[in-house]
mmCIF file of C-alpha atoms in Angstrom:
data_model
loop_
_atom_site.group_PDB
_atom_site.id
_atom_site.type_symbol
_atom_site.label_atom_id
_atom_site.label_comp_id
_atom_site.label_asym_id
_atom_site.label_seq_id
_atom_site.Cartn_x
_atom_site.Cartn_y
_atom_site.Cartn_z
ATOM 1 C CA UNK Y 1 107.186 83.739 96.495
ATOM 2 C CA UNK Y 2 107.852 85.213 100.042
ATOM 3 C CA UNK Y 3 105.284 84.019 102.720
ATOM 4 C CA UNK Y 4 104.210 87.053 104.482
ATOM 5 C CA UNK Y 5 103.059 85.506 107.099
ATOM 6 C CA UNK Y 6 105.478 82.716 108.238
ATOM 7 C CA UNK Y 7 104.305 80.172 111.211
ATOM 8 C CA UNK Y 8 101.928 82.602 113.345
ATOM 9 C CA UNK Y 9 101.294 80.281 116.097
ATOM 10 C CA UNK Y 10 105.068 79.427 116.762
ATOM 11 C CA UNK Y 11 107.413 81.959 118.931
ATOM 12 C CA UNK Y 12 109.894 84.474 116.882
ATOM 13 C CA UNK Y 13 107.314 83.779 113.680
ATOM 14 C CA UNK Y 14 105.020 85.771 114.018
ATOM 15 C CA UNK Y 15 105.411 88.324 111.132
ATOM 16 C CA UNK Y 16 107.590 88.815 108.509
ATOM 17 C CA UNK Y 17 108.325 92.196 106.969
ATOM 18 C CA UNK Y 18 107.827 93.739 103.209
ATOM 19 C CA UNK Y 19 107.620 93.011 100.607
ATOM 20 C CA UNK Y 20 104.402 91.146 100.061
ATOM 21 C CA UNK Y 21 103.081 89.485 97.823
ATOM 22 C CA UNK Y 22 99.283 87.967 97.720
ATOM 23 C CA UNK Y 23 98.817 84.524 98.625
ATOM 24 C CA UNK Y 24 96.411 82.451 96.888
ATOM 25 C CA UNK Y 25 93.383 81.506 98.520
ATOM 26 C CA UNK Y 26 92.034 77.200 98.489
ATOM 27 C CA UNK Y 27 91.216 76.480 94.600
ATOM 28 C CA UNK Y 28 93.362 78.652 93.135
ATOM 29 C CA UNK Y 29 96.775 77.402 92.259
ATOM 30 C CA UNK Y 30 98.652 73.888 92.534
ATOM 31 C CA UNK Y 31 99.298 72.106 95.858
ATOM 32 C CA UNK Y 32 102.732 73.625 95.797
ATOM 33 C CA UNK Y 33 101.768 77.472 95.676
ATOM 34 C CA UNK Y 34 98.899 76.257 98.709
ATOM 35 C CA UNK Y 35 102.158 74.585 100.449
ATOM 36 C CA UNK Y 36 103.764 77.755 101.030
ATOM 37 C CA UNK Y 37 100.410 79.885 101.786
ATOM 38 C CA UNK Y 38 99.323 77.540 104.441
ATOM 39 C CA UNK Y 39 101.998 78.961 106.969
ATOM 40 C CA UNK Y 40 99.508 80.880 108.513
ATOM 41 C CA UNK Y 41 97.291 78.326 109.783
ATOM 42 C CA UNK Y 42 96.329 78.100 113.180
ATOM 43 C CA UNK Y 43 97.445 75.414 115.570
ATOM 44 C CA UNK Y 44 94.420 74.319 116.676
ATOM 45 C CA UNK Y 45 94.567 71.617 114.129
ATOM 46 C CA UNK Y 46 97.556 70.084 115.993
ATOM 47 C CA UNK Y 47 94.864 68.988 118.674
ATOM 48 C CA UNK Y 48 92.404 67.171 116.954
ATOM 49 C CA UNK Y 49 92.300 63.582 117.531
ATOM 50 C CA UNK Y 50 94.679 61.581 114.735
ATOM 51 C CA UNK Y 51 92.109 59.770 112.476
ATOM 52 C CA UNK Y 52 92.107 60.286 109.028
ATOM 53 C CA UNK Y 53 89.312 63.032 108.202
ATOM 54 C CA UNK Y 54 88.610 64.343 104.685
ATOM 55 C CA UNK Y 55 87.027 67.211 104.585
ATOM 56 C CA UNK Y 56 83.657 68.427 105.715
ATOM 57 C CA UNK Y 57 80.772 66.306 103.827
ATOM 58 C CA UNK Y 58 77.753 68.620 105.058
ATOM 59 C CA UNK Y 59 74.320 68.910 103.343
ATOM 60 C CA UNK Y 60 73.661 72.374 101.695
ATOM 61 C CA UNK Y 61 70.280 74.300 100.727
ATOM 62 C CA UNK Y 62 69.769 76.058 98.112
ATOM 63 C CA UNK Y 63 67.679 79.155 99.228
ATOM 64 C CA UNK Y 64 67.163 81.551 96.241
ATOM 65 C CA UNK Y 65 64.668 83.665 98.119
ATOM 66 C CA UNK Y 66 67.448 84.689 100.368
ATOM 67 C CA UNK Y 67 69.988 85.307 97.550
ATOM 68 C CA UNK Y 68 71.894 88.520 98.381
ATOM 69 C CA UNK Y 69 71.321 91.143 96.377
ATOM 70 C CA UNK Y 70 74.241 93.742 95.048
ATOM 71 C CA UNK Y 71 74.201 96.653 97.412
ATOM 72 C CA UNK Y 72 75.405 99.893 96.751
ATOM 73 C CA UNK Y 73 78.620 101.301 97.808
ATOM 74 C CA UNK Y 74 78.339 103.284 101.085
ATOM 75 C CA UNK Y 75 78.831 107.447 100.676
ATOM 76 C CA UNK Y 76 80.587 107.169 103.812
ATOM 77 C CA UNK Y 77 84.752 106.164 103.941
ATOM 78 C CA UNK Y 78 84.444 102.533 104.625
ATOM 79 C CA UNK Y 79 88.222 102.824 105.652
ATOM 80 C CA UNK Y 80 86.652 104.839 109.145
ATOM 81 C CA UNK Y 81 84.928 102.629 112.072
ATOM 82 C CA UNK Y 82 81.458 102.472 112.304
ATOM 83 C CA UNK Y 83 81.674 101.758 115.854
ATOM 84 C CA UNK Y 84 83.653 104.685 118.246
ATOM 85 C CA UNK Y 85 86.803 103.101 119.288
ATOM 86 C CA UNK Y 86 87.251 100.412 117.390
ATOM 87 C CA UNK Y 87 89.895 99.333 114.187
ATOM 88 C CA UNK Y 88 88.631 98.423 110.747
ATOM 89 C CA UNK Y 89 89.648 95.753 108.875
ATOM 90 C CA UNK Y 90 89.447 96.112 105.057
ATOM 91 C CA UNK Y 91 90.392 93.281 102.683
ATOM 92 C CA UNK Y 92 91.133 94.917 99.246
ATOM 93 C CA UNK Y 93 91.141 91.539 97.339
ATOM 94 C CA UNK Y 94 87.110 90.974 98.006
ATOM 95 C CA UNK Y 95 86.174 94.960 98.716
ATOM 96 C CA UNK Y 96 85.215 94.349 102.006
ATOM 97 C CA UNK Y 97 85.260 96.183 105.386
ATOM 98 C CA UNK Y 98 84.303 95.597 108.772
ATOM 99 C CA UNK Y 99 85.069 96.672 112.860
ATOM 100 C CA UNK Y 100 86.688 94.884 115.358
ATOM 101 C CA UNK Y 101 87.009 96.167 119.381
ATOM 102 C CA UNK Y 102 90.187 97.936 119.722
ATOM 103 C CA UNK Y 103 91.390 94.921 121.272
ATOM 104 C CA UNK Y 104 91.611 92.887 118.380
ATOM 105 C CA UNK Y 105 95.112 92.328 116.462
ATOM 106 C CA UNK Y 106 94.227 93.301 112.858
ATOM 107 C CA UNK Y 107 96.537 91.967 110.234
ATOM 108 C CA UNK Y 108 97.853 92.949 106.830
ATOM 109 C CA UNK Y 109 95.367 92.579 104.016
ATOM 110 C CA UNK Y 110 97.974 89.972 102.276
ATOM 111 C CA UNK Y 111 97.878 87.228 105.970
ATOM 112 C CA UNK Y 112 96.150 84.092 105.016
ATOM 113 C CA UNK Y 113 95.203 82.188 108.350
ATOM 114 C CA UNK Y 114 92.807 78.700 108.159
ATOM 115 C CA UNK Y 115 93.195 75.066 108.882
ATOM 116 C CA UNK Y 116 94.443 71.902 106.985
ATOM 117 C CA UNK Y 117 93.664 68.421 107.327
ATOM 118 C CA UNK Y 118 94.594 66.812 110.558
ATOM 119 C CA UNK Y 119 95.896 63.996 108.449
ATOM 120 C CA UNK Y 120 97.035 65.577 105.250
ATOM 121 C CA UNK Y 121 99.365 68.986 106.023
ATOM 122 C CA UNK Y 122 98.947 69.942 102.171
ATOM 123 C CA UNK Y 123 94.998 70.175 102.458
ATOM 124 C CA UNK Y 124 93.687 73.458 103.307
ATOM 125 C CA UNK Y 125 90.145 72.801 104.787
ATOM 126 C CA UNK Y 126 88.828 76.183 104.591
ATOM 127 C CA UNK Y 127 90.742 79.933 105.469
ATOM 128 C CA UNK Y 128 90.566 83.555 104.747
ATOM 129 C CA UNK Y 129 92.596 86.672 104.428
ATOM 130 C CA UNK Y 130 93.101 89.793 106.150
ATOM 131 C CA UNK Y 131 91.997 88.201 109.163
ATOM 132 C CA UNK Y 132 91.835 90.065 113.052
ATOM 133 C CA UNK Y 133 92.368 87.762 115.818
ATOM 134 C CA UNK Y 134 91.447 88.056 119.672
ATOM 135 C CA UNK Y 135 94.050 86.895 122.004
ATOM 136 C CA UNK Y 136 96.422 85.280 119.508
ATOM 137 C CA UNK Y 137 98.175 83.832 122.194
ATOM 138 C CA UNK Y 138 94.891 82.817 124.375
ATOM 139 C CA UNK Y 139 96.320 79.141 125.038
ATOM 140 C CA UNK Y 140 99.813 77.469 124.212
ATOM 141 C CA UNK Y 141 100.544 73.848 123.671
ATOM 142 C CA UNK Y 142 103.328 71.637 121.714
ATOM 143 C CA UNK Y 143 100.586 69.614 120.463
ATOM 144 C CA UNK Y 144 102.428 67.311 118.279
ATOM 145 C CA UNK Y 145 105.138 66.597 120.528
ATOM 146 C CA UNK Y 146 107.745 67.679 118.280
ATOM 147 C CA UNK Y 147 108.953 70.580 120.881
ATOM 148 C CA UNK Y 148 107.454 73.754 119.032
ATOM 149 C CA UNK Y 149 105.047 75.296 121.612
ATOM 150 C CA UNK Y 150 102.412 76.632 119.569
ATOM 151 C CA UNK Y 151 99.696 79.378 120.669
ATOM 152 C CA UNK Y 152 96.189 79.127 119.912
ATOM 153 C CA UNK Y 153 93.727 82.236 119.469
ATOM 154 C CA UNK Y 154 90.676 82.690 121.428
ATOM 155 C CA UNK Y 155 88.872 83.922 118.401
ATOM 156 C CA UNK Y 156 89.487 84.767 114.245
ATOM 157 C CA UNK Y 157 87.380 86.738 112.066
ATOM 158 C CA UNK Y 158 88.086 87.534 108.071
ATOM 159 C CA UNK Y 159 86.917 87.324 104.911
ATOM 160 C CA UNK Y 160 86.797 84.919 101.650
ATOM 161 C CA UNK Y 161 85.649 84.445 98.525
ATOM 162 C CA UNK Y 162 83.040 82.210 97.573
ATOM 163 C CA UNK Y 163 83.577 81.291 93.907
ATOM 164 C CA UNK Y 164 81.230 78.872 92.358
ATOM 165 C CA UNK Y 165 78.516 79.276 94.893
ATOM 166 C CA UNK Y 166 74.630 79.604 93.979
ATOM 167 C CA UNK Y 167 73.279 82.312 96.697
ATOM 168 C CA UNK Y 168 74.774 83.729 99.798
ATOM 169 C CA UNK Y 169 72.253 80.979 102.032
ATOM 170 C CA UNK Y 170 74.505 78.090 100.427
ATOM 171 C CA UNK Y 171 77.402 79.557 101.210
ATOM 172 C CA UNK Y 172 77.100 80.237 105.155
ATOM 173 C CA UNK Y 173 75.379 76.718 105.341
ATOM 174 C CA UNK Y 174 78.397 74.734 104.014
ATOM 175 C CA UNK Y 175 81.374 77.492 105.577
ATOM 176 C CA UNK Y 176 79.869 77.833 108.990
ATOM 177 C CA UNK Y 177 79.788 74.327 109.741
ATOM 178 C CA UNK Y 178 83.432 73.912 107.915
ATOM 179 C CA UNK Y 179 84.933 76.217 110.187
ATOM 180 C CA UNK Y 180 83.768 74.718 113.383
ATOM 181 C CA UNK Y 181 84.713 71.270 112.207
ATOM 182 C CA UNK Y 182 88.503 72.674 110.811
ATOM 183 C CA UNK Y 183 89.657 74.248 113.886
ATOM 184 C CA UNK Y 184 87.712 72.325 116.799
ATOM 185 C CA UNK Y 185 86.147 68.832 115.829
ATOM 186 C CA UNK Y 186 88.641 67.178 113.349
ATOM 187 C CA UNK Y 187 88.240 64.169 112.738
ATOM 188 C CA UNK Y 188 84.441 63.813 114.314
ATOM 189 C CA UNK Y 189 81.609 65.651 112.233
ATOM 190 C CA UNK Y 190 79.162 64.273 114.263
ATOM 191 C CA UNK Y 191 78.990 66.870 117.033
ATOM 192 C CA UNK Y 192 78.877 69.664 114.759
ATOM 193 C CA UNK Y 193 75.124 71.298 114.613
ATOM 194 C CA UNK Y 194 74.221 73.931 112.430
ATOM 195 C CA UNK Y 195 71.257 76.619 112.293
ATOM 196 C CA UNK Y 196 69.364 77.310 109.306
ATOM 197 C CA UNK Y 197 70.329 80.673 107.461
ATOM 198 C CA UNK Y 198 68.810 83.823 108.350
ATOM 199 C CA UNK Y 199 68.656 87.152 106.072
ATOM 200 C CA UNK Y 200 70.308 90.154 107.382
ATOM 201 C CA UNK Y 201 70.945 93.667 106.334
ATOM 202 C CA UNK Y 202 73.843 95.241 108.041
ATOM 203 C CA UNK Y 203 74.133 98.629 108.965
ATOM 204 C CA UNK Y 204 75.333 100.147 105.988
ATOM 205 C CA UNK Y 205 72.767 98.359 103.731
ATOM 206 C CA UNK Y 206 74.690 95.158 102.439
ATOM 207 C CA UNK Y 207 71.879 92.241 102.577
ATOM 208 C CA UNK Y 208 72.542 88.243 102.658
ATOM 209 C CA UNK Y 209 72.334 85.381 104.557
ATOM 210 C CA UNK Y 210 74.264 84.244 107.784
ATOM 211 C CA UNK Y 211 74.402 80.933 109.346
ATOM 212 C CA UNK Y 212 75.430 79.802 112.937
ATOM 213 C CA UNK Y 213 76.813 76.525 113.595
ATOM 214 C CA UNK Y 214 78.918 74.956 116.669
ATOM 215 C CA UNK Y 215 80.216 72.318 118.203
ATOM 216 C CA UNK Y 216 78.903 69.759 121.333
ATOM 217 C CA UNK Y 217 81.442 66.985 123.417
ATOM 218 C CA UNK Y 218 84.556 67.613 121.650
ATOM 219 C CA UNK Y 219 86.756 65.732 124.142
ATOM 220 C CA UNK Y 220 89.087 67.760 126.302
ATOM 221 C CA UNK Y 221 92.359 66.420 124.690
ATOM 222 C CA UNK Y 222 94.331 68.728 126.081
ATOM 223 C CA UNK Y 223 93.830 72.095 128.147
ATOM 224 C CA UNK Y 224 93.242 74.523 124.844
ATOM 225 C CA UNK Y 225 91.010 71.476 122.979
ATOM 226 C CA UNK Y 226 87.406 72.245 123.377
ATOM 227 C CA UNK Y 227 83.972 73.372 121.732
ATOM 228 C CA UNK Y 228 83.993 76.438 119.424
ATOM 229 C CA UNK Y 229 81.127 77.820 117.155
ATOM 230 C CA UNK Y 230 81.342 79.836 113.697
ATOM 231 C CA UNK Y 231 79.117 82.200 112.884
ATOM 232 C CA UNK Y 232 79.593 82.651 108.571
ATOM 233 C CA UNK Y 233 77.740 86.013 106.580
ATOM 234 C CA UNK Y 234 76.889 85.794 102.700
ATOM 235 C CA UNK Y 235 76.599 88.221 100.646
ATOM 236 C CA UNK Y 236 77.371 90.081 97.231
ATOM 237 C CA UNK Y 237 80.240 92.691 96.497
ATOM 238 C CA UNK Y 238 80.287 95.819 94.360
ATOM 239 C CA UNK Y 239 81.417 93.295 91.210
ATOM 240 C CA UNK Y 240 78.687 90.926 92.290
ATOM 241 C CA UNK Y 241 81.182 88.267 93.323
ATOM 242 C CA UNK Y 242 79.578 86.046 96.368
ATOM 243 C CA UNK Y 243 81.805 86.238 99.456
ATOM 244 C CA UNK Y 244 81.559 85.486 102.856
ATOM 245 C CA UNK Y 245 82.756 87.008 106.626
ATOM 246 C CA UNK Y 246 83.682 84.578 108.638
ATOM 247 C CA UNK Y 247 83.744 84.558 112.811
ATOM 248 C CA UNK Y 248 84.752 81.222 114.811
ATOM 249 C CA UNK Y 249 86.110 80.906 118.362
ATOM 250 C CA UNK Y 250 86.163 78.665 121.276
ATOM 251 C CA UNK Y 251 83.178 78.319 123.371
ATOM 252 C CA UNK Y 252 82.884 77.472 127.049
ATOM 253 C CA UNK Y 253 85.928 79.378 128.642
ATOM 254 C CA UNK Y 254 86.521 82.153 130.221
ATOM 255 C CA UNK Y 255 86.452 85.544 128.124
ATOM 256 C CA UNK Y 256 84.916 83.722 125.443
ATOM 257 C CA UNK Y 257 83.103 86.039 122.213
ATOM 258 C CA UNK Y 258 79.782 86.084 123.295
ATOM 259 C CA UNK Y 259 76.583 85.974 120.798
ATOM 260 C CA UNK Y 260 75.927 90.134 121.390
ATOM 261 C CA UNK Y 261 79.219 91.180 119.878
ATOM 262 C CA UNK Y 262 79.987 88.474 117.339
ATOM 263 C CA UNK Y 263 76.369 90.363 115.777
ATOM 264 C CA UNK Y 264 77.858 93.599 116.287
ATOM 265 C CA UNK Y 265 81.144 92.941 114.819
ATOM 266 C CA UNK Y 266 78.480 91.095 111.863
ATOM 267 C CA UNK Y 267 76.790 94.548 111.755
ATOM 268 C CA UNK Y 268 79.831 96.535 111.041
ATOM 269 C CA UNK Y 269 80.766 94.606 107.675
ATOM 270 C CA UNK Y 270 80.244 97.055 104.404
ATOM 271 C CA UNK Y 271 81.874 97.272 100.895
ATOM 272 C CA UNK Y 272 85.133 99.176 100.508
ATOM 273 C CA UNK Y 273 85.573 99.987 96.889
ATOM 274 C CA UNK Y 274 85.755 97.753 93.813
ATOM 275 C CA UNK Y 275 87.597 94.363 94.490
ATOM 276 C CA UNK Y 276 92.128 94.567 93.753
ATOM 277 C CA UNK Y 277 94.682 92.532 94.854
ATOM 278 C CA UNK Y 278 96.429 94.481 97.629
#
């Protein structure tokens, strides 16, 4: 299988031409189909302190008065912004849509971009696909010493699905937190805090939960290590599959995503049709 998005944080990588061909997302396939997918996973992993760290172990409630309820498809072309000005970002493989400012790179539906284990290469932690990123080349490091300057995004937004969830609550609970731990904390879960889920309707009608979680004293390893936050939206699409869209960036510097648009961007997010691989 072709990657079709080979190393994205190292110069002369950044994208590879047709054909495509779907990568899988975590839990489906074998660790040597996730080998090849994980290409696209952002740098920021490079920078976490070296201890072994196994995944996120983070409590989750259930909250079945929240549970998102199917919506119905939107008479309006999701493929066209909601928001004057700005690019939409539609991910066949869940149905999904959503805006991003026109500053935003958006990427083919097919990218895959997350994080592995610090410690294990092999172990995808948590990612999504046809993802937009903000500044994609915000902050540049070689941060394992091996000579490869990597670059590090400012912020990444996508979506995923969420198979074997309960309710749209559970799953922003456990991803937000995961997110914030993947990309800024590894290998310390301690100073990740996370918010209890709210319900939300966005703009076009699609109702679930979102949940907000970031990170405190992440030690300033390096000059692009550093806080970040996640902010994770459940919810139902037109097949009643539970997904999720997923925001995290860095917190704390200059040009940073602030709260207001990360909820507009969140506002923006819709159904686009009847979930297909791209």
């Amino acid at each position: 299988m072709e990657n079709p998005y080979t190393q994205p944080d190292r110069p002369g990588g950044l994208y590879q031409p047709p054909p495509f061909r779907p990568p899988q997302e975590p839990g489906g396939g074998g660790r040597s189909s996730r080998k090849k997918v994980v290409a696209g996973i952002c740098a920021l992993t490079a920078l976490a302190v070296t201890a072994a760290a196994t995944g996120v172990a983070l409590g989750v409630r259930e909250n079945r008065a929240r549970e998102a309820a199917v919506p119905a498809a939107s008479a309006a072309d999701p493929t066209k912004p909601q928001v004057a000005g700005w690019k939409t970002v539609v991910n066949p493989k869940h149905g999904t849509a959503f805006d991003v400012p026109p500053q935003w790179e958006v990427l083919e539906p097919t990218v895959f971009s997350g994080h592995t284990d610090s410690k294990d290469r092999e172990k995808v932690l948590i990612g999504h696909t046809a993802p937009a990123f903000y500044k994609s080349k915000w902050c540049s490091i070689d941060g394992d010493g091996d000579g490869q300057v990597s670059d590090v995004r400012l912020a990444n937004v996508g979506t995923k699905g969420a198979a074997g969830a309960k309710n749209a609550a559970e799953i922003a609970e456990k991803e937000a937190p995961t997110w914030v731990y993947a990309a800024y904390t590894q290998p310390d879960k301690s100073v990740v805090k996370t918010d209890k889920p709210v319900a939300y309707t966005t703009r076009s009608g699609v109702s679930g939960s979102y949940v907000k979680a970031r990170s405190t004293g992440v030690p300033r390893t390096n000059h692009c290590a550093g806080d970040g936050q996640a902010v994770v939206f459940g919810f139902k699409n037109s097949r009643g599959d539970l997904v999720s869209w997923d925001f995290y960036g860095r917190t704390g510097v200059p040009g940073a995503v602030d709260d207001a648009l990360i909820m507009r961007v969140l506002s923006t997010v819709r159904l686009a049709g009847d979930p297909k691989e791209p």
